[in-house]
Amino acid sequence: MDIDAASDEDVFEDARDRVERPMWRLFTEYGRGQRGAFLVGLVSSVFARMLDLLPPLLLALAIDAVIQGESGYSLLFVPQGLIPDETTGQLWLTAGLIAASFAGGAIFHYSRNWGWNKFAQHVQHAVRTDTYETMQRLNMDFFADKQTGEMMSVLSNDVNRLEKFLNDGLNSSSRLVIMVVGIATYLFYMNWQLALVALLPVPIIAVFTKRFIETIQPKYADVRSSVGRLNSRLENNLSGIQIIKTANTETYESDRVEDSSQEYLDANWDAIETRITFFPGLRLVSGLGFVVTFVVGGLMVIGEAPAALSVALSPGEFVAFIIYTQRFVWPMAQFGQIINMYQRAYASAERVFGLMETPGRLAEADDAPPLSVTEGAVEYDDVTFGYDDDPVVEDVDFEVEGGDTVALVGPTGAGKSTVLKLLLRMYDVDEGAVRIDGQDLRDVQIPSIRQAIGYVSQETFLFYGTVRENIAYGTFDATDEEIRAAAEAAEAHQFVENLPDGYDTMVGERGVKLSGGQRQRIAIARAMLKDPEILVLDEATSDVDTETEMLIQRSLDELTSERTTFAIAHRLSTVKDADTILVLEDGRVVERGTHAELLASEGLYANLWAVQAGEIDELPEEFVQRAIQRRARTDADD
Ligand code: ADP
């Protein structure tokens, strides 16, 4: 019956398997702080429901004692002396008590909702913030093989589902228990024979509800997967709208969207048909029960019931029976929904806790000291690393003195970015070691490594916020003057001044769109402001035009002169002054030296240089062949 597990392909399957008793944990770990609200919810539920049940009882009493004058008027827990003798007084007393039970009911309904909502909302808040915090700390490889959408779904859908269960689910189940137990007890107490007759539909309703759940759940699963497909199609088309227009495929795409939407409609309609049959069906069963209770009860009242059922029943009790029987059915019908809600919440709790328990691949000793950078010397000691089983970088071995600039060049996919990610300890090496000033990165605190390194990548991400906030991101205590100085040094100040609100212009998603070059200059300003000991430039100037690049290069020279710098570049002109140039091919360092040395050795670098400098038109055949072979290998891997 677990729809989530049965239908959706769950990327958190492994994580879910690790979790035991997730609902118990939800209550003990997160519910503990909200015990007060939980108790208010529970106790108020009991009182609210008991007060709900009171009016029919008072009504029965009034009919028998006051209207019919058949029996004496007495109330449980109320001393007989307080009850008026004459009928008018008794009628007023009954009316007053009914009004009081409605008023009391209203108050308890309020405090019940207050309690359950407070409990659920606070647990939801705590789970959400905790899950985000844990997710943020997971290793990069976790993010690489999960879709952002899937993680968003845990943070929003799963967390919301827990809230729904803790609020609606607990509320409905407490109502179910109180109403069913309360009503059944009272009916049996009044007249057990008629109680048996009145409760006759209950097993039928139970079987009926079970069948309904079994039928509807696979249908709901279909609805969910078809809505998933429809959303992906819509999302995909909206992001590819430019291609759709240029390829003139609007009609084709409209048809595809129509197909997906039709599929969704069909699935939904199928579920709707089942649902709209169930509730009238339930009504019919309870209606039949009503008729049978009415007939048997009626016969009892007029004293004509068949032998086994011939017991006395007063008209008041008869009315109470009829009303209570009706009240019994709806909580029963909700039973299925509660089970459903519980199962979905269970699967969600498993995913949430599973995620929280995802083991991190990066170990950090509790007593690890922070990295202490003195010279800024970096050493790659025979480093081998692969994201999966196959190594992506192999036997990379080099040393950089503090303050030097190292350039990494080579074809796309050679492993240049990977080498630098190891310096930031985004991943751990499989073999060998990376050291900064003699300290193995695995032996120091991870945040201290990232603090010491400034990273400017080819994809510059801007957060939704002002330009100022984006430059000061990570250096939150920077003054306006420092921010401006950093922007000036990154050649960003001028274009920022020209934006509608200058440094206060909102950028990033939903903000003003900046060009790739402008974004990159903001990222460079961010690095300048951070003033790190070591700088990593991963194609930092790839998105800017040659003229801007020249300007940035000047400021970069200033930024890099004093500190150890790693630069990845395709345009070799930007790195020719580096102290050392490492040429990577297929994850290995194939050439190394200064620009002059590499030119002299006439290898890959010298030829790439010649092509880029326009000295030769194309790479010599030997290098082209190597590139073709390499491409073929990577394509085959994919
Ligand atoms: P370069 O920076 O030289 O272009 P990369 O270091 O980005 O090269 O990539 C080297 C190889 O590693 C490529 O084959 C790439 O597909 C692979 N790769 C890069 N990042 C990941 C990742 N997160 N997971 C798996 N493979 C990756």
XYZ file of C-alpha atoms and ligand atoms in Angstrom:
665
model
C 0.000 0.000 0.000
C 3.006 2.289 0.178
C 2.450 4.315 -2.924
C 5.654 6.292 -2.810
C 7.845 3.275 -2.658
C 5.806 1.333 -5.169
C 5.434 3.907 -7.874
C 8.129 6.528 -7.903
C 11.636 5.638 -8.708
C 13.165 6.747 -5.475
C 16.716 8.045 -5.653
C 16.805 7.988 -1.881
C 16.124 4.253 -1.759
C 19.518 3.499 -0.173
C 19.134 6.297 2.296
C 15.675 5.068 3.274
C 16.956 1.583 3.939
C 19.296 2.920 6.586
C 16.526 4.354 8.723
C 14.756 2.501 11.478
C 11.544 3.614 13.139
C 11.405 7.011 11.424
C 8.069 8.053 12.941
C 9.280 7.282 16.417
C 12.330 9.416 15.748
C 10.195 12.215 14.415
C 8.244 12.325 17.646
C 11.138 11.828 20.028
C 13.771 13.974 18.318
C 11.621 16.795 17.028
C 8.346 16.502 18.928
C 10.025 16.598 22.332
C 10.426 20.374 22.326
C 6.735 20.794 21.556
C 5.311 18.521 24.233
C 3.130 21.323 25.617
C 1.448 21.998 22.289
C 0.946 18.271 21.722
C -0.779 17.868 25.086
C -2.985 20.904 24.516
C -3.977 19.408 21.144
C -4.699 15.988 22.567
C -6.576 17.041 25.708
C -8.596 19.680 23.831
C -9.482 17.050 21.218
C -10.928 14.801 23.897
C -12.993 17.600 25.450
C -14.063 19.074 22.125
C -15.341 15.705 20.916
C -17.043 14.889 24.185
C -18.857 18.216 24.075
C -19.803 17.459 20.450
C -21.496 14.292 21.659
C -23.408 15.990 24.446
C -26.313 17.749 22.614
C -27.983 14.545 21.273
C -27.809 13.099 24.769
C -29.450 16.163 26.282
C -31.975 16.067 23.494
C -32.885 12.450 24.309
C -33.326 13.417 27.934
C -35.480 16.406 27.085
C -37.736 14.358 24.827
C -38.308 11.677 27.433
C -38.497 13.729 30.619
C -39.683 17.136 29.539
C -41.746 16.679 26.399
C -43.147 13.224 26.973
C -42.996 13.419 30.744
C -42.259 9.675 30.858
C -39.259 9.596 33.135
C -37.731 11.770 35.806
C -35.219 14.422 34.776
C -31.815 13.663 36.176
C -28.327 14.505 35.010
C -25.128 12.654 35.629
C -22.768 14.639 37.932
C -25.493 17.215 38.704
C -27.085 17.070 42.204
C -30.813 16.486 41.917
C -31.439 19.524 44.134
C -30.194 21.873 41.443
C -32.658 20.593 38.848
C -35.983 22.457 38.597
C -39.170 20.499 39.263
C -41.500 21.947 36.679
C -41.103 21.129 32.927
C -40.601 24.706 31.673
C -37.624 25.086 33.965
C -36.277 21.750 32.775
C -36.700 22.832 29.165
C -34.712 26.017 29.832
C -32.076 24.068 31.664
C -31.738 21.707 28.691
C -31.488 24.619 26.250
C -28.886 26.270 28.482
C -26.832 23.101 28.706
C -26.951 22.556 24.938
C -25.871 26.167 24.382
C -23.100 25.735 26.959
C -21.831 22.581 25.297
C -21.686 24.381 21.939
C -19.846 27.312 23.518
C -17.445 25.009 25.362
C -17.023 23.020 22.142
C -16.035 26.172 20.270
C -13.367 27.000 22.841
C -11.934 23.485 22.811
C -12.014 23.322 19.018
C -9.955 26.500 19.049
C -7.396 25.219 21.545
C -7.280 21.840 19.776
C -6.422 23.511 16.461
C -3.977 25.793 18.197
C -2.202 22.826 19.823
C -1.986 20.551 16.778
C -1.006 23.366 14.431
C 1.664 24.704 16.754
C 3.062 21.229 17.234
C 3.096 20.447 13.502
C 4.408 23.819 12.347
C 7.288 23.863 14.807
C 8.300 20.294 14.062
C 8.152 21.099 10.344
C 10.343 24.162 10.826
C 12.926 22.242 12.842
C 13.002 19.317 10.393
C 13.305 21.615 7.399
C 16.175 23.694 8.774
C 17.991 20.606 10.036
C 17.614 18.810 6.718
C 18.897 21.812 4.804
C 21.858 22.151 7.124
C 22.753 18.486 6.750
C 22.256 18.554 3.005
C 24.530 21.543 2.693
C 27.322 19.698 4.435
C 27.155 16.585 2.253
C 29.935 15.909 -0.189
C 29.936 17.166 -3.728
C 29.594 13.662 -5.154
C 26.202 13.449 -3.457
C 25.034 16.487 -5.404
C 26.565 15.256 -8.629
C 24.326 12.217 -8.941
C 21.112 13.682 -7.536
C 18.899 16.049 -9.417
C 18.292 19.398 -7.767
C 14.566 18.719 -8.187
C 14.794 15.548 -6.151
C 16.462 17.320 -3.273
C 14.017 20.193 -3.460
C 11.294 17.617 -3.234
C 12.661 16.299 0.071
C 13.033 19.809 1.454
C 9.558 20.869 0.454
C 7.171 17.973 -0.351
C 8.433 15.510 2.209
C 8.716 18.066 4.971
C 5.231 19.389 4.156
C 3.809 15.901 4.196
C 5.142 15.390 7.711
C 3.457 18.608 8.759
C 0.187 17.491 7.188
C 0.300 14.207 9.028
C 1.222 15.795 12.349
C -1.622 18.249 12.018
C -4.503 16.705 10.063
C -3.481 13.112 10.669
C -3.203 13.347 14.440
C -6.312 15.443 14.618
C -8.366 12.975 12.579
C -7.044 9.926 14.378
C -7.782 11.346 17.797
C -11.268 12.199 16.577
C -11.687 8.719 15.176
C -10.721 7.048 18.435
C -12.775 9.337 20.654
C -15.895 9.313 18.487
C -15.891 5.607 17.751
C -15.069 4.497 21.287
C -17.299 7.147 22.867
C -20.330 6.513 20.676
C -20.068 2.726 20.741
C -19.772 2.702 24.523
C -22.768 4.933 24.921
C -24.935 3.016 22.441
C -24.165 -0.304 24.116
C -24.837 1.227 27.490
C -28.255 2.489 26.357
C -29.451 -0.610 24.538
C -26.994 -3.256 23.455
C -29.428 -5.049 21.146
C -30.149 -1.957 19.100
C -26.465 -0.994 19.288
C -25.620 -4.254 17.514
C -28.175 -3.464 14.819
C -26.980 0.123 14.463
C -23.335 -0.913 14.146
C -24.138 -3.561 11.535
C -22.864 -1.381 8.641
C -19.462 -0.880 10.330
C -17.805 -4.084 9.074
C -19.297 -3.466 5.621
C -17.886 0.077 5.645
C -14.499 -1.257 6.770
C -14.319 -3.751 3.892
C -15.617 -1.147 1.493
C -12.979 1.397 2.592
C -10.188 -1.159 2.334
C -11.233 -1.997 -1.227
C -11.373 1.706 -2.027
C -7.836 2.337 -0.793
C -6.490 -0.615 -2.721
C -8.167 0.586 -5.905
C -7.384 4.250 -5.613
C -3.723 4.048 -4.607
C -2.298 2.746 -7.894
C -4.454 5.334 -9.621
C -3.004 8.108 -7.499
C 0.448 6.774 -8.307
C -0.383 7.095 -12.018
C -1.591 10.621 -11.478
C 1.649 11.526 -9.737
C 3.906 10.082 -12.376
C 1.934 11.651 -15.209
C 1.991 15.046 -13.535
C 5.737 14.580 -13.094
C 6.143 13.909 -16.810
C 3.967 16.867 -17.714
C 5.936 19.211 -15.465
C 9.281 18.036 -16.841
C 8.012 18.595 -20.376
C 6.757 22.105 -19.561
C 9.921 23.030 -17.700
C 12.120 21.671 -20.459
C 10.195 23.518 -23.146
C 10.242 26.818 -21.321
C 14.003 26.670 -20.858
C 14.461 25.660 -24.488
C 12.000 28.200 -25.888
C 14.644 29.887 -28.020
C 15.501 26.618 -29.760
C 11.799 25.841 -30.256
C 11.291 29.175 -31.971
C 14.409 29.024 -34.114
C 13.732 25.438 -35.127
C 10.129 26.367 -35.889
C 8.806 23.455 -33.863
C 6.017 25.202 -31.970
C 3.333 22.927 -33.397
C 5.353 19.814 -32.642
C 5.895 20.946 -29.070
C 2.274 21.977 -28.608
C 1.276 18.463 -29.654
C 3.708 16.907 -27.224
C 2.425 19.076 -24.377
C -1.121 18.203 -25.354
C -0.286 14.496 -25.243
C 1.265 14.791 -21.799
C -1.607 16.869 -20.554
C -4.128 14.390 -21.960
C -2.284 11.559 -20.217
C -2.532 13.494 -16.975
C -6.209 14.197 -17.551
C -6.930 10.512 -18.220
C -5.077 9.372 -15.127
C -6.780 11.999 -13.026
C -10.195 11.182 -14.410
C -9.709 7.521 -13.637
C -8.968 8.386 -10.007
C -11.837 10.868 -9.845
C -14.313 8.238 -11.050
C -13.307 5.883 -8.278
C -13.420 8.625 -5.694
C -16.812 9.978 -6.651
C -18.288 6.493 -6.603
C -16.928 5.696 -3.177
C -18.462 8.467 -1.146
C -22.053 8.100 -2.432
C -21.590 4.332 -1.976
C -20.592 4.908 1.603
C -23.583 7.158 2.069
C -25.817 4.423 0.698
C -24.475 1.795 3.104
C -24.864 4.132 6.045
C -28.312 5.097 4.781
C -29.361 1.453 4.723
C -28.025 1.123 8.255
C -30.054 4.155 9.181
C -33.236 2.599 7.779
C -32.647 -0.712 9.567
C -31.922 1.093 12.863
C -34.995 3.228 12.323
C -37.235 0.221 11.686
C -35.896 -1.901 14.550
C -35.725 1.057 16.942
C -39.204 2.185 15.916
C -40.599 -1.294 16.530
C -38.923 -1.308 19.945
C -40.512 2.032 20.827
C -43.992 0.863 19.880
C -43.348 -2.534 21.485
C -43.670 -4.681 18.367
C -40.102 -5.813 17.849
C -39.479 -9.559 17.182
C -38.677 -11.753 20.182
C -34.883 -11.408 20.493
C -35.122 -7.663 20.041
C -38.196 -6.976 22.084
C -36.746 -4.613 24.635
C -38.071 -1.257 25.692
C -36.767 1.909 24.051
C -37.898 5.419 24.855
C -38.496 7.940 22.047
C -35.613 10.070 23.352
C -33.180 7.173 23.233
C -34.477 6.369 19.782
C -33.584 9.882 18.526
C -30.161 9.710 20.189
C -29.512 6.376 18.500
C -30.360 7.705 15.077
C -28.163 10.794 15.477
C -25.183 8.906 16.920
C -25.288 6.228 14.256
C -24.952 8.924 11.625
C -22.034 10.519 13.460
C -20.291 7.188 13.490
C -19.951 6.725 9.772
C -17.783 9.666 8.748
C -14.895 9.104 11.136
C -14.909 5.498 9.909
C -14.700 6.660 6.298
C -11.724 8.809 7.244
C -9.881 5.822 8.551
C -8.554 5.063 5.077
C -7.309 8.582 4.639
C -5.512 8.445 7.957
C -3.747 5.221 7.001
C -2.829 6.765 3.679
C -1.498 9.906 5.322
C 0.478 7.842 7.800
C 2.091 5.770 5.071
C 3.057 8.794 3.042
C 4.429 10.511 6.140
C 6.354 7.337 6.965
C 7.999 7.283 3.540
C 8.770 10.989 3.846
C 10.260 10.582 7.297
C 12.420 7.755 5.967
C 13.707 9.989 3.191
C 14.347 12.923 5.514
C 16.195 10.863 8.131
C 17.912 8.819 5.440
C 19.284 11.989 3.973
C 20.440 13.203 7.343
C 22.303 9.984 7.861
C 24.028 9.899 4.500
C 27.607 9.261 5.444
C 30.034 11.960 4.379
C 33.019 10.697 2.451
C 35.239 13.410 3.818
C 36.422 12.555 7.286
C 37.510 15.236 9.694
C 39.022 14.401 13.064
C 37.403 16.152 16.022
C 40.749 17.523 17.113
C 41.954 18.482 13.619
C 43.834 21.805 13.751
C 43.002 24.613 11.336
C 45.198 24.949 8.280
C 47.968 27.423 8.916
C 49.263 29.064 5.762
C 52.688 30.622 6.072
C 54.352 30.538 2.668
C 51.491 29.274 0.564
C 53.561 26.379 -0.793
C 51.478 23.623 -2.384
C 52.534 20.055 -3.069
C 50.774 17.383 -5.105
C 52.446 14.145 -4.118
C 51.721 11.462 -6.724
C 47.999 12.140 -6.679
C 45.500 9.760 -8.253
C 41.751 10.376 -8.079
C 38.547 9.280 -9.808
C 34.921 10.238 -9.252
C 33.918 6.634 -9.694
C 36.167 3.662 -10.157
C 38.146 4.953 -13.112
C 40.862 7.463 -12.299
C 40.346 10.918 -13.787
C 43.733 12.246 -12.686
C 46.724 9.956 -12.340
C 50.156 10.295 -10.754
C 49.992 14.075 -10.681
C 53.131 15.192 -8.939
C 54.377 18.769 -8.632
C 55.414 21.390 -6.128
C 54.678 25.089 -6.093
C 56.593 27.591 -4.032
C 54.650 30.192 -2.075
C 53.713 33.167 -4.249
C 54.263 31.390 -7.567
C 51.739 31.119 -10.345
C 50.988 27.732 -11.881
C 48.984 27.410 -15.058
C 47.132 24.268 -16.021
C 46.434 23.886 -19.688
C 45.243 21.055 -21.887
C 42.181 19.800 -23.712
C 38.695 19.809 -22.215
C 38.146 16.836 -19.952
C 41.873 16.438 -19.255
C 41.227 16.814 -15.524
C 42.367 20.382 -14.869
C 39.329 21.397 -12.810
C 39.445 18.108 -10.973
C 43.060 18.730 -9.919
C 42.037 22.059 -8.418
C 38.931 20.686 -6.728
C 41.281 18.421 -4.824
C 43.112 21.491 -3.533
C 39.827 22.808 -2.116
C 39.212 19.348 -0.701
C 35.907 18.986 -2.464
C 36.968 15.358 -2.757
C 39.666 13.241 -1.153
C 42.501 11.833 -3.224
C 42.453 8.074 -3.805
C 46.232 7.803 -3.707
C 49.009 10.219 -2.773
C 48.459 13.477 -0.921
C 47.854 17.177 -1.420
C 49.681 19.416 1.044
C 49.629 23.120 1.764
C 52.723 24.294 3.637
C 53.472 20.693 4.500
C 50.052 19.963 6.008
C 48.108 17.110 4.470
C 44.630 18.464 3.658
C 43.054 15.403 5.260
C 44.562 16.352 8.634
C 43.170 19.871 8.959
C 39.737 21.418 9.409
C 37.888 21.598 6.113
C 36.466 25.140 6.533
C 39.973 26.495 7.160
C 41.089 25.193 3.747
C 38.233 26.914 1.956
C 38.881 30.076 3.964
C 42.472 30.199 2.745
C 41.584 29.758 -0.923
C 39.801 32.155 -3.252
C 37.998 30.403 -6.098
C 36.845 32.038 -9.293
C 35.282 29.580 -11.683
C 34.081 29.645 -15.237
C 30.481 29.456 -14.091
C 29.876 32.468 -11.948
C 26.860 32.072 -9.785
C 25.230 35.208 -8.484
C 22.866 35.023 -5.558
C 19.624 36.919 -5.722
C 20.567 40.143 -3.972
C 22.365 43.406 -4.619
C 25.678 43.738 -6.441
C 27.169 44.889 -3.159
C 25.989 41.744 -1.349
C 27.309 39.572 -4.132
C 30.763 41.105 -3.975
C 30.811 40.905 -0.180
C 29.531 37.306 -0.219
C 31.746 35.434 2.252
C 33.371 38.654 3.513
C 30.285 39.957 5.218
C 32.042 42.590 7.330
C 33.521 44.475 4.349
C 32.994 48.238 4.287
C 31.561 50.057 1.257
C 34.989 51.489 0.491
C 36.579 48.039 0.488
C 33.834 46.695 -1.781
C 34.301 49.568 -4.167
C 38.076 49.170 -4.170
C 37.703 45.467 -4.974
C 35.282 46.262 -7.804
C 37.662 48.849 -9.195
C 40.533 46.394 -9.102
C 38.376 43.830 -10.944
C 37.414 46.410 -13.595
C 33.803 46.060 -12.456
C 33.254 49.451 -10.867
C 32.348 51.268 -14.081
C 29.660 48.960 -15.304
C 28.237 48.650 -11.792
C 27.925 52.435 -11.581
C 25.968 52.356 -14.829
C 23.422 49.827 -13.542
C 20.015 51.323 -12.604
C 20.731 51.367 -8.868
C 24.513 51.095 -8.920
C 25.770 48.825 -6.147
C 22.211 48.389 -4.914
C 20.959 46.872 -8.165
C 19.362 43.489 -7.624
C 21.056 40.756 -9.631
C 20.926 36.978 -9.857
C 17.812 34.976 -10.509
C 14.828 37.358 -10.766
C 17.228 40.345 -10.825
C 18.920 42.332 -13.576
C 20.590 39.978 -16.031
C 24.315 40.552 -16.287
C 26.485 39.339 -19.138
C 28.914 36.469 -18.568
C 31.818 38.916 -18.528
C 30.132 41.167 -15.985
C 29.329 38.218 -13.737
C 32.900 37.081 -13.911
C 34.197 40.485 -12.943
C 31.922 40.455 -9.911
C 33.328 37.061 -8.975
C 36.863 38.385 -9.347
C 35.964 41.365 -7.155
C 34.605 38.878 -4.616
C 37.950 37.047 -4.607
C 39.877 40.314 -4.360
C 37.836 41.352 -1.348
C 38.369 38.003 0.337
C 42.123 38.468 -0.082
C 42.955 34.779 0.292
C 46.411 33.267 0.665
C 45.912 31.022 -2.355
C 43.945 31.813 -5.473
C 42.327 29.410 -7.913
C 41.215 30.811 -11.248
C 39.284 28.224 -13.218
C 38.963 29.887 -16.631
C 38.330 33.111 -14.788
C 38.441 35.257 -17.877
C 36.857 32.881 -20.363
C 33.650 34.846 -20.768
C 35.038 38.297 -21.384
C 36.048 39.925 -24.621
C 39.703 40.395 -25.421
C 39.743 44.014 -24.433
C 38.133 43.492 -21.030
C 40.366 40.487 -20.542
C 43.391 42.693 -21.024
C 42.098 45.092 -18.394
C 41.217 42.313 -15.960
C 44.542 40.677 -16.600
C 46.256 43.777 -15.302
C 44.307 43.659 -12.063
C 44.678 39.914 -11.849
C 48.436 40.361 -12.115
C 48.233 42.559 -9.081
C 46.027 40.044 -7.286
C 48.267 37.109 -8.113
C 51.690 38.670 -7.690
C 51.926 38.159 -3.959
C 50.125 34.871 -3.572
C 50.198 31.325 -4.803
C 47.914 31.138 -7.814
C 46.538 28.321 -9.909
C 45.072 29.312 -13.233
C 43.298 27.174 -15.777
C 43.095 28.773 -19.173
C 42.268 27.909 -22.716
C 43.639 31.146 -24.045
C 47.304 30.512 -23.553
C 48.177 34.199 -23.822
C 46.677 34.695 -20.372
C 49.062 32.262 -18.725
C 52.299 32.597 -20.627
C 53.895 34.537 -17.777
C 53.172 31.811 -15.223
C 56.139 30.493 -13.257
C 55.235 26.941 -14.227
C 52.899 25.650 -16.885
C 51.559 22.112 -16.508
C 50.114 20.537 -19.627
C 47.509 17.892 -18.818
C 46.271 15.252 -21.158
C 44.037 12.368 -20.089
C 44.549 13.115 -16.418
C 48.338 13.066 -16.598
C 50.903 15.837 -16.663
C 52.516 15.374 -20.071
C 54.623 18.510 -20.244
C 55.822 21.034 -17.697
C 58.010 24.134 -17.667
C 57.930 27.821 -18.388
C 56.427 29.212 -21.561
C 59.871 29.508 -23.171
C 60.885 25.973 -22.154
C 57.675 24.477 -23.473
C 57.958 26.312 -26.762
C 61.467 25.003 -27.114
C 60.388 21.408 -26.520
C 57.923 21.619 -29.434
C 55.274 19.424 -27.876
C 51.498 19.855 -27.492
C 51.852 23.232 -25.800
C 54.119 24.662 -28.490
C 51.690 23.579 -31.178
C 48.600 24.864 -29.372
C 50.438 28.138 -28.918
C 51.289 28.324 -32.566
C 47.633 27.788 -33.556
C 46.372 30.372 -31.091
C 49.007 32.891 -32.069
C 48.048 32.421 -35.698
C 51.495 31.176 -36.660
C 50.112 27.958 -38.056
C 46.578 27.359 -39.326
C 45.910 24.085 -37.630
C 47.441 21.579 -35.270
C 49.855 19.093 -36.826
C 48.149 15.819 -37.818
C 49.739 13.906 -34.925
C 47.905 16.061 -32.317
C 44.654 16.054 -34.259
C 44.729 12.250 -34.354
C 45.351 12.137 -30.609
C 42.397 14.444 -30.026
C 40.133 12.330 -32.243
C 41.113 9.171 -30.404
C 40.560 10.813 -27.072
C 37.113 12.028 -28.112
C 36.185 8.579 -29.339
C 37.207 7.105 -25.988
C 35.195 9.603 -23.955
C 32.174 9.166 -26.206
C 32.425 5.416 -25.805
C 32.546 5.859 -22.008
C 29.361 7.900 -22.120
P 38.863 19.857 -17.478
O 38.782 20.842 -16.371
O 40.250 19.591 -17.909
O 37.980 20.183 -18.621
P 37.493 18.100 -15.637
O 38.371 18.002 -14.462
O 36.336 19.018 -15.580
O 38.385 18.456 -16.916
O 36.940 16.664 -16.000
C 37.771 15.545 -16.120
C 36.928 14.313 -16.337
O 36.172 14.033 -15.181
C 35.919 14.458 -17.463
O 35.876 13.231 -18.172
C 34.614 14.699 -16.770
O 33.551 14.170 -17.508
C 34.816 13.947 -15.475
N 34.068 14.601 -14.376
C 34.140 15.888 -14.004
N 33.363 16.142 -12.928
C 32.771 14.971 -12.608
C 31.858 14.555 -11.578
N 31.399 15.402 -10.657
N 31.463 13.268 -11.564
C 31.916 12.396 -12.475
N 32.771 12.710 -13.451
C 33.211 13.977 -13.526
